[in-house]
Coordinates of C-alpha atoms in Angstrom, one line a residue:
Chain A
X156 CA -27.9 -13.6 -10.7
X157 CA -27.4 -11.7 -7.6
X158 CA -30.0 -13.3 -5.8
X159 CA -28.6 -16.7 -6.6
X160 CA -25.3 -16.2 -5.0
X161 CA -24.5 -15.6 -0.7
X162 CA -25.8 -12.7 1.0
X163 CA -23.1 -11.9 3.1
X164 CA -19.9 -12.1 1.4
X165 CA -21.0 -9.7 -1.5
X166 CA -18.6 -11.3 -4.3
X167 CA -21.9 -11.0 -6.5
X168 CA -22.7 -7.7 -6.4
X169 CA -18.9 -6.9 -7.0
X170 CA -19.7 -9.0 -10.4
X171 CA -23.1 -7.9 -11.2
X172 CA -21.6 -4.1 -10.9
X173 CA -18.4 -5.1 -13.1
X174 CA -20.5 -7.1 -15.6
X175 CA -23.9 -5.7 -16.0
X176 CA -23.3 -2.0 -14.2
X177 CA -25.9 -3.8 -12.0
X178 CA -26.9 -0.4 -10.1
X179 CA -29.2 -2.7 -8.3
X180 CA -26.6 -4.6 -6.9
X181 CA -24.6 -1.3 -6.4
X182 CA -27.4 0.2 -4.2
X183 CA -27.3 -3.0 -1.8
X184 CA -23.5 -2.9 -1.6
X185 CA -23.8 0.7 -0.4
X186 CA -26.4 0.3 2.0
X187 CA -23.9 -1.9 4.1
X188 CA -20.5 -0.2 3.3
X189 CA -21.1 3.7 2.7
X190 CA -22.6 4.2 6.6
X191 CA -19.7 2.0 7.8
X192 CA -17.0 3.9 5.8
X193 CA -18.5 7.4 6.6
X194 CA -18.3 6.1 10.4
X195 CA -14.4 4.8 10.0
X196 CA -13.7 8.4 8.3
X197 CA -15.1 10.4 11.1
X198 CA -13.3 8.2 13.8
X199 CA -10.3 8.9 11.9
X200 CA -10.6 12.3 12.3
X201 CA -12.8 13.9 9.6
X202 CA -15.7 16.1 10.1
X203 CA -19.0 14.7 9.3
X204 CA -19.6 17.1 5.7
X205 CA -15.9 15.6 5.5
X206 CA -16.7 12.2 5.6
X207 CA -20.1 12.2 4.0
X208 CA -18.4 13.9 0.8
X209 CA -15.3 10.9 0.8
X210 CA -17.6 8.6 1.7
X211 CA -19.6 9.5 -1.4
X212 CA -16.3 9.6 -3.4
X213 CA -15.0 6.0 -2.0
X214 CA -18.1 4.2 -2.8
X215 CA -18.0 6.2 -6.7
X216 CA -14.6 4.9 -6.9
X217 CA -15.7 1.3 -5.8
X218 CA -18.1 1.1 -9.2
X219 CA -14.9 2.3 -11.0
X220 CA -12.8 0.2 -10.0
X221 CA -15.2 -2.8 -10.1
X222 CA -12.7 -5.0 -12.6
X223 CA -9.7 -4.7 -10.6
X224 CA -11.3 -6.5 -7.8
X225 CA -10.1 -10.0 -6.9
X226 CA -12.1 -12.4 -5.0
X227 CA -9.6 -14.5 -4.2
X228 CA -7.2 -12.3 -2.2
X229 CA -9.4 -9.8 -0.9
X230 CA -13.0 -9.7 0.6
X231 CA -15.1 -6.7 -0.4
X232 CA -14.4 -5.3 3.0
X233 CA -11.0 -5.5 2.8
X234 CA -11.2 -4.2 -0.9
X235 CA -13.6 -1.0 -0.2
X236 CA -11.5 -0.4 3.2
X237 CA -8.1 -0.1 1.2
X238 CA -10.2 2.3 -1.3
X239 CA -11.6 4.1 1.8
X240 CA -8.1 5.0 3.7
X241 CA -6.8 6.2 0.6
X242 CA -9.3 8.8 0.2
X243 CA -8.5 9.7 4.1
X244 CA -4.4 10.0 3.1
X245 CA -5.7 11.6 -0.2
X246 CA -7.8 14.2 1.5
X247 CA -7.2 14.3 5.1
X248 CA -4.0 14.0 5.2
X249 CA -3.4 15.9 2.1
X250 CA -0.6 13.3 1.2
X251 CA -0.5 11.3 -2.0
X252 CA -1.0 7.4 -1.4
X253 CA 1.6 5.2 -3.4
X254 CA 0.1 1.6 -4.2
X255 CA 1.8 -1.1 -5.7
X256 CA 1.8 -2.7 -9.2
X257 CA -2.0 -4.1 -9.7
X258 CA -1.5 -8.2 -9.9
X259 CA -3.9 -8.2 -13.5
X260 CA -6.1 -11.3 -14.2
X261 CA -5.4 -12.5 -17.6
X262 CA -8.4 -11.8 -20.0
X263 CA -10.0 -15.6 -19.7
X264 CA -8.6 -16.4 -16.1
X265 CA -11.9 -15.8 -14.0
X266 CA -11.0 -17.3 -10.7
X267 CA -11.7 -20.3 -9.6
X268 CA -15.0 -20.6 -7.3
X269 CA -13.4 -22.6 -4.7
X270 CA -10.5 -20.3 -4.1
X271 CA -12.9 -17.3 -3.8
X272 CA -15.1 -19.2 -1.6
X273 CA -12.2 -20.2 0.8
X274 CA -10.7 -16.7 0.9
X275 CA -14.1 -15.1 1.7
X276 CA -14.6 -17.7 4.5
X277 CA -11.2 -16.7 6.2
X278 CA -12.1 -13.4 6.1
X279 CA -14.7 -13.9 7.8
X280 CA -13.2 -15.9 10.6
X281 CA -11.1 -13.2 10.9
X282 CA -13.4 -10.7 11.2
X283 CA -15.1 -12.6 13.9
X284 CA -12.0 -13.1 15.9
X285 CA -11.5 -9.6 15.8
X286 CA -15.5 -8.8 17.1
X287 CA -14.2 -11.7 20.0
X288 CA -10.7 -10.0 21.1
X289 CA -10.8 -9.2 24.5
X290 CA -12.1 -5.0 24.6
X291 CA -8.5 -3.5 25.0
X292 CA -7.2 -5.5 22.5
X293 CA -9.7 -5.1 19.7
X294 CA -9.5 -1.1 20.6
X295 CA -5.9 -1.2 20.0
X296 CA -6.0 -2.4 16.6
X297 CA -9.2 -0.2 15.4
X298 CA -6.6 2.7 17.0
X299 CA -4.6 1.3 14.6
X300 CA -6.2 1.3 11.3
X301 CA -8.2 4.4 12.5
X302 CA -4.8 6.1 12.3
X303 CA -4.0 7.4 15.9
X304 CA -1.8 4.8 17.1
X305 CA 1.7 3.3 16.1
X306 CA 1.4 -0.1 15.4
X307 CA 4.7 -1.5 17.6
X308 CA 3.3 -4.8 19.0
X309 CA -0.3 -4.8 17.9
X310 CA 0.6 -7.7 15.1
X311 CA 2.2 -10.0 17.4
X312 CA 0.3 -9.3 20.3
X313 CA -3.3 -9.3 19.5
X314 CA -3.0 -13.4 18.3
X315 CA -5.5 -12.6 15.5
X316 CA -5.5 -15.9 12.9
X317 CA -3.1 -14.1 9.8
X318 CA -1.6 -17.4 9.6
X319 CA -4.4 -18.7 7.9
X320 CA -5.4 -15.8 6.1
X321 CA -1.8 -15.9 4.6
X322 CA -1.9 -18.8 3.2
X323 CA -5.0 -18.6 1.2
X324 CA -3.6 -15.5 -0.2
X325 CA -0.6 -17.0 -0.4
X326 CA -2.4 -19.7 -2.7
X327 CA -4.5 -17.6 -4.7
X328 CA -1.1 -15.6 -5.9
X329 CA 0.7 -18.9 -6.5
X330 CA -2.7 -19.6 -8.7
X331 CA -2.6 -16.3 -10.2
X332 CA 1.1 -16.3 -11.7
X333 CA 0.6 -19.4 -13.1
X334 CA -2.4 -18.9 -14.8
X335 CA 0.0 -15.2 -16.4
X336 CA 3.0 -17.4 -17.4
Chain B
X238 CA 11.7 -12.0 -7.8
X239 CA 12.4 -15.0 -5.6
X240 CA 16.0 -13.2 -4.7
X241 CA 15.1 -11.0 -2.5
X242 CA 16.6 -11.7 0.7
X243 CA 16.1 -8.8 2.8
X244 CA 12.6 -8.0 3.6
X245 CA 10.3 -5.1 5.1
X246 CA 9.1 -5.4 8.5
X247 CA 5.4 -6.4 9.6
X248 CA 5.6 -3.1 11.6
X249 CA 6.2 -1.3 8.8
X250 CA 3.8 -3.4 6.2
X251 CA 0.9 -2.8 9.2
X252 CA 1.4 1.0 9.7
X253 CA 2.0 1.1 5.4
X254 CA -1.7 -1.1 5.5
X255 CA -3.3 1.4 8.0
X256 CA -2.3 4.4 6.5
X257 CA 0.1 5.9 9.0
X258 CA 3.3 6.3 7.6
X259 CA 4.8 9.5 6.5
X260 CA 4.3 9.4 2.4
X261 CA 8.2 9.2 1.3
X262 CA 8.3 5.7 3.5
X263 CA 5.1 4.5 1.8
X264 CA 6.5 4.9 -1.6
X265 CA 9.0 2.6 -0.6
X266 CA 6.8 0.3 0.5
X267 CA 4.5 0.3 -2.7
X268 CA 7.5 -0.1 -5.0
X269 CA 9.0 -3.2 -2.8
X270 CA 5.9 -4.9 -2.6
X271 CA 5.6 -4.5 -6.5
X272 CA 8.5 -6.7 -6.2
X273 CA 8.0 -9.1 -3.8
X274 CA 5.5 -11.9 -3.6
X275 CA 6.3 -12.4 0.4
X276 CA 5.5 -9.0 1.3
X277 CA 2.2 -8.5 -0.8
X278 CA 1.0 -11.3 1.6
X279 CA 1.2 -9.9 4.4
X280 CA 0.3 -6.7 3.2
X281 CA -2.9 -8.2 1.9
X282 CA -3.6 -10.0 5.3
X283 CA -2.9 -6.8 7.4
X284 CA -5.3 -5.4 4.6
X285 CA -7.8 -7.7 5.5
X286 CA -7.5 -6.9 9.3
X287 CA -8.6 -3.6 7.9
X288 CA -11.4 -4.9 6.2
X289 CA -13.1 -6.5 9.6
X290 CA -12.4 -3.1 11.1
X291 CA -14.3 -1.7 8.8
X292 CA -16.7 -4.1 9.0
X293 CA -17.1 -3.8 12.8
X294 CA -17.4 -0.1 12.3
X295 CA -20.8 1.4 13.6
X296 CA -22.8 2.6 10.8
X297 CA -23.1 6.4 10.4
X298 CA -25.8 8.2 9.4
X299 CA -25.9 9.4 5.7
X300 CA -27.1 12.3 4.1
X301 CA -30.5 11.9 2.8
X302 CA -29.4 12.3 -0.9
X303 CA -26.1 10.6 -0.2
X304 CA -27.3 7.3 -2.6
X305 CA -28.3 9.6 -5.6
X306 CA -24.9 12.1 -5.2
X307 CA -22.6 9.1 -5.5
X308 CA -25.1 8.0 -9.0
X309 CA -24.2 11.3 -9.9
X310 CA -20.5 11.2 -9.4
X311 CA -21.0 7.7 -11.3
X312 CA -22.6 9.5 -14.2
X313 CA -20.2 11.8 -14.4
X314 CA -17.4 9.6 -15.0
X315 CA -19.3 7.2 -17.0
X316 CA -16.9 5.8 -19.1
X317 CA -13.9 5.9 -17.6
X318 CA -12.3 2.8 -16.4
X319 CA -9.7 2.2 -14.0
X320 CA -7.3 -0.3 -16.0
X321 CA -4.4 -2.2 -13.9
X322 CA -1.3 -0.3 -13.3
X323 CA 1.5 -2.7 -14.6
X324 CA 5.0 -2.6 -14.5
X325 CA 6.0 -2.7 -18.1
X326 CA 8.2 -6.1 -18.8
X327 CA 12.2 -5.4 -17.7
X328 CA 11.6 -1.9 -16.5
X329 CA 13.6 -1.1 -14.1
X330 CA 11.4 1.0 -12.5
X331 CA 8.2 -0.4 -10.9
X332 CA 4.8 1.1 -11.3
X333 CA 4.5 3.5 -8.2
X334 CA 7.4 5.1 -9.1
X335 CA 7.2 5.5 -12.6
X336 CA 4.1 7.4 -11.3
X337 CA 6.7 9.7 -9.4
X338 CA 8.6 10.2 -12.2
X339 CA 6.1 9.8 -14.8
X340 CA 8.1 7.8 -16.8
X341 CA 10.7 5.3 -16.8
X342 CA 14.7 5.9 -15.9
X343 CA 15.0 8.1 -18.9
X344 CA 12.5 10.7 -17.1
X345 CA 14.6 11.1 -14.1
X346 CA 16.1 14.3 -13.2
X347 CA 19.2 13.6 -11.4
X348 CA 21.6 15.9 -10.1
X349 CA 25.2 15.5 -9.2
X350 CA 25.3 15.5 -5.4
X351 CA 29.6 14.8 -5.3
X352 CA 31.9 11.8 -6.0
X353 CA 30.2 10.5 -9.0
X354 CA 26.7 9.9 -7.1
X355 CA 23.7 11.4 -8.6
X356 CA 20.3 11.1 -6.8
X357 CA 16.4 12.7 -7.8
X358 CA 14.7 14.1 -5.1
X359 CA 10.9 12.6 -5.7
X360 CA 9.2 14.1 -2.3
X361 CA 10.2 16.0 0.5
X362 CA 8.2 17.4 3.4
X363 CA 7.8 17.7 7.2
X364 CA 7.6 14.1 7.6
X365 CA 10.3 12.7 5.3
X366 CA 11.7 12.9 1.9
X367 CA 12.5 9.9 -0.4
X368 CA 15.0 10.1 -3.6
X369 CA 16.7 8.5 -5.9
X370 CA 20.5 7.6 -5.7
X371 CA 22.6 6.3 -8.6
X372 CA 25.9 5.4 -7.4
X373 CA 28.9 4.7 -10.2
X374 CA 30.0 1.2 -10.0
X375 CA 32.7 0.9 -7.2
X376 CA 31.8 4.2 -5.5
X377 CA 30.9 4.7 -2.3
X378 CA 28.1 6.7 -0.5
X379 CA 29.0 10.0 1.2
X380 CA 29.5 8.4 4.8
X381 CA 26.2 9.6 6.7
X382 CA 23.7 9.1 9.5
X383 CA 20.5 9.9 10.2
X384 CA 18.1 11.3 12.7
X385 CA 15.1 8.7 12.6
X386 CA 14.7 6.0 10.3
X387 CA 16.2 5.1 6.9
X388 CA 14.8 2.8 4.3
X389 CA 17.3 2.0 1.2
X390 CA 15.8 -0.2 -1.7
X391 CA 17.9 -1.7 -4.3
X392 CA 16.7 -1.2 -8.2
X393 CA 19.6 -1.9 -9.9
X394 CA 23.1 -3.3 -9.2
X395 CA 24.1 -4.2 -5.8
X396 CA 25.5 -2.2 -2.8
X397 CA 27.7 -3.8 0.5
X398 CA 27.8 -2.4 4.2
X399 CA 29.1 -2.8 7.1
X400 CA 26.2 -5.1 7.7
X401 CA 25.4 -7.1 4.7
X402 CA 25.2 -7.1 0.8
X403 CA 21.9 -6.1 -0.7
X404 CA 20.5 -6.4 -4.4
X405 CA 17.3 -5.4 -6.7
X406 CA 15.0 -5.5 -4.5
X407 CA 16.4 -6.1 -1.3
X408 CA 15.7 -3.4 1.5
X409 CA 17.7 -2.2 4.4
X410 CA 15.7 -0.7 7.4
X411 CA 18.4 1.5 9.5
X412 CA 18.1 3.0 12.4
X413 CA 19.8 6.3 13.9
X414 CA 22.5 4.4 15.4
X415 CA 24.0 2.8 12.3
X416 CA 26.6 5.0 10.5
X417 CA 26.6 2.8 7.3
X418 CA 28.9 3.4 4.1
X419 CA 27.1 1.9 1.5
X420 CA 29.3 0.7 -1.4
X421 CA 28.2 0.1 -4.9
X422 CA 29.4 -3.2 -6.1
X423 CA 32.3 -3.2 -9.0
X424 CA 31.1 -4.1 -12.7
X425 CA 28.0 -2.3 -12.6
X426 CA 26.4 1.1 -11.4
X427 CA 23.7 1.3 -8.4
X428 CA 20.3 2.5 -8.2
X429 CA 18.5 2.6 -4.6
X430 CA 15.3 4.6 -3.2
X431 CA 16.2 5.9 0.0
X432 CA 13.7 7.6 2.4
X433 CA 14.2 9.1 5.6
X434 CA 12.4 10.6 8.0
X435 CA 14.8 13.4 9.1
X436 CA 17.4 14.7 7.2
X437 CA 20.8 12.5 6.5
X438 CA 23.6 14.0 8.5
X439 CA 26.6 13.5 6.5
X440 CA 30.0 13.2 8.8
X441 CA 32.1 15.0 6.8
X442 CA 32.5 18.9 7.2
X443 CA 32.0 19.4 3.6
X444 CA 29.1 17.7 3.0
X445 CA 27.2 18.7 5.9
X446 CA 27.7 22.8 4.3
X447 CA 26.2 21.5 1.6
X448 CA 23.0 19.8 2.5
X449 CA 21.1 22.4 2.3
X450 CA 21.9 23.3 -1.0
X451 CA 22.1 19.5 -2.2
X452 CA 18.6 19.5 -0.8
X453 CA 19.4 16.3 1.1

């Protein structure tokens, strides 16, 4: 089943781990994201036995949390990124990390394939307008998110595409409290 | 839900999204996003900035056992399953702080701080504190201002200023040069988060004695 599905956006792995405990899948999903968070933990300040140990604990917590991930208003990126700074507040900064309410699927309400397939292709654009910015601009916002920058400006003046971004997720939430009500 | 009128910022939502803000802001954050559909959105899309940083990132170089120590950590807690963190129906409480309270309003130490108002410090340190207020129905806030920044969320009832009037779930973001006397609309008691990230300087003599022990 994983083979079936697209290479690049890894929605299929998420499943295959959430379904089948796929450790398969699990072990292609960490060959892309565990070197790529230990990198964005050491440029945000932790030592590399640092990084390598939350790195470790980020990806565990991925296969943990495999059924609260939703396709259609996160990428995997985006998903294992949020999972990835909390484990640098958690540990590096030594702060807890409030999260909001989880938005819970009901128990039939798989999403629908379009929706994921939309949101996934946004996120991509997104991530290649980022790769495109101009060098001083893309640096600002990886200052950003690596956590050594305050953030005045950066939103409005970087002209990344959230417009469109929004209003997939936008969609997929309107979707989503239908299908609860 | 759809009442909320007054929103957070997409400075704040982006620092919130990249990790930077001082805890006692971020609990704000979380618990106004639990309640707002507009905000979640662009929390999700600065989320998914995130994501294509991390995607950009270069790719470090693992330990050579780093595969089989996370199957490990798997093993270990086999079993255990993270199930959604919901908001149970009517509470008036949402999720991240019933975490911080661990519980629902009933779990809630309060303490008289003067004049009726009660408030629950949930976390203080270096970089801010954040608390609970529950102001009587009529009443009005010790007059105060602050160093840095102020966020105020309303969970219950409704509270005026000199700038507006704000409800459950509405947010005021103040800065150090608004002296505001919040006052707890008539017919039913107020509940607000406030955080700050410097201690509130209360005009009064009185007051300002007592912070310290008031812890505020």
């Amino acid at each position: 089943m994983v083979a079936e599905a697209q290479e690049k956006d890894w929605v299929a792995q998420m499943r295959a781990i959430r379904d089948e405990r796929d450790s398969a899948a699990f072990a292609e999903l960490f060959r892309h994201f565990a070197p790529r968070v230990k990198a964005f933990l050491m440029r945000s300040g932790a030592s590399e036995p640092l990084a390598e140990e939350c790195t470790q604990e980020a990806m565990a917590t991925v296969w943990r949390k495999a059924q609260l991930f939703d396709p259609t208003r996160a990428s995997v990126s985006t998903w294992i990124f949020t999972i990835a700074r909390n484990r640098r507040i958690d540990v590096i900064r030594k702060e807890r990390r409030p999260e909001p309410e989880d938005l819970a699927w009901g128990p039939e309400a798989e999403p629908d394939q379009e929706d994921v397939l939309a949101l996934q292709q946004e996120s991509e654009k997104l991530a290649v307008a980022l790769a495109t910015l101009p060098e001083k601009q893309r640096k600002l916002v990886e200052q950003a998110y690596f956590g050594d920058l305050t953030h005045s400006q950066i939103a409005a003046e970087t002209g990344l595409p959230l417009g469109t971004i929004k209003s997939r997720i936008r969609l997929a939430l309107e979707r989503l409290r239908h299908a609860m009500s | 839900m759809s009442n909320i009128r007054h929103h957070l910022t997409d400075d704040l939502l982006m620092a919130y999204s990249a990790g930077t803000l001082p805890e006692a802001f971020s609990l704000v954050i979380a618990t106004h996003v639990s309640m707002c559909d507009e905000c979640r959105i662009m929390l999700d899309s600065f989320d998914a900035v995130g994501g294509a940083v991390l995607e950009d990132c270069d790719m470090a170089v693992l330990s050579d056992d780093s595969f089989a120590a996370t199957m490990a950590l798997i093993a270990e807690q086999d079993g255990v399953v993270d199930s959604p963190r919901l908001t149970p129906k009517g509470a008036v409480l949402p999720e991240p702080l019933r975490d911080y309270v661990q519980g629902g309003l009933d779990s809630v130490k309060w303490r008289h701080v003067g004049g009726g108002v009660r408030q629950a410090v949930l976390q203080r340190s270096k970089s801010g504190s954040v608390r609970l207020l529950r102001i009587p129905a009529g009443a009005k806030m010790p007059d105060h201002g602050h160093r840095g920044m102020e966020m105020t969320l309303v969970l219950k009832g409704a509270f005026s200023d000199e700038c507006d009037r704000f409800a459950r779930g509405d947010v005021e973001i103040a800065d150090e040069d608004l002296h505001h006397t919040p006052i707890a609309e008539e017919g039913e008691e107020c509940i607000c988060l406030a955080a700050t990230d410097a201690p509130l300087r209360f005009n009064a003599f009185i007051p300002r004695i007592a912070q310290p022990f008031l812890r505020i």
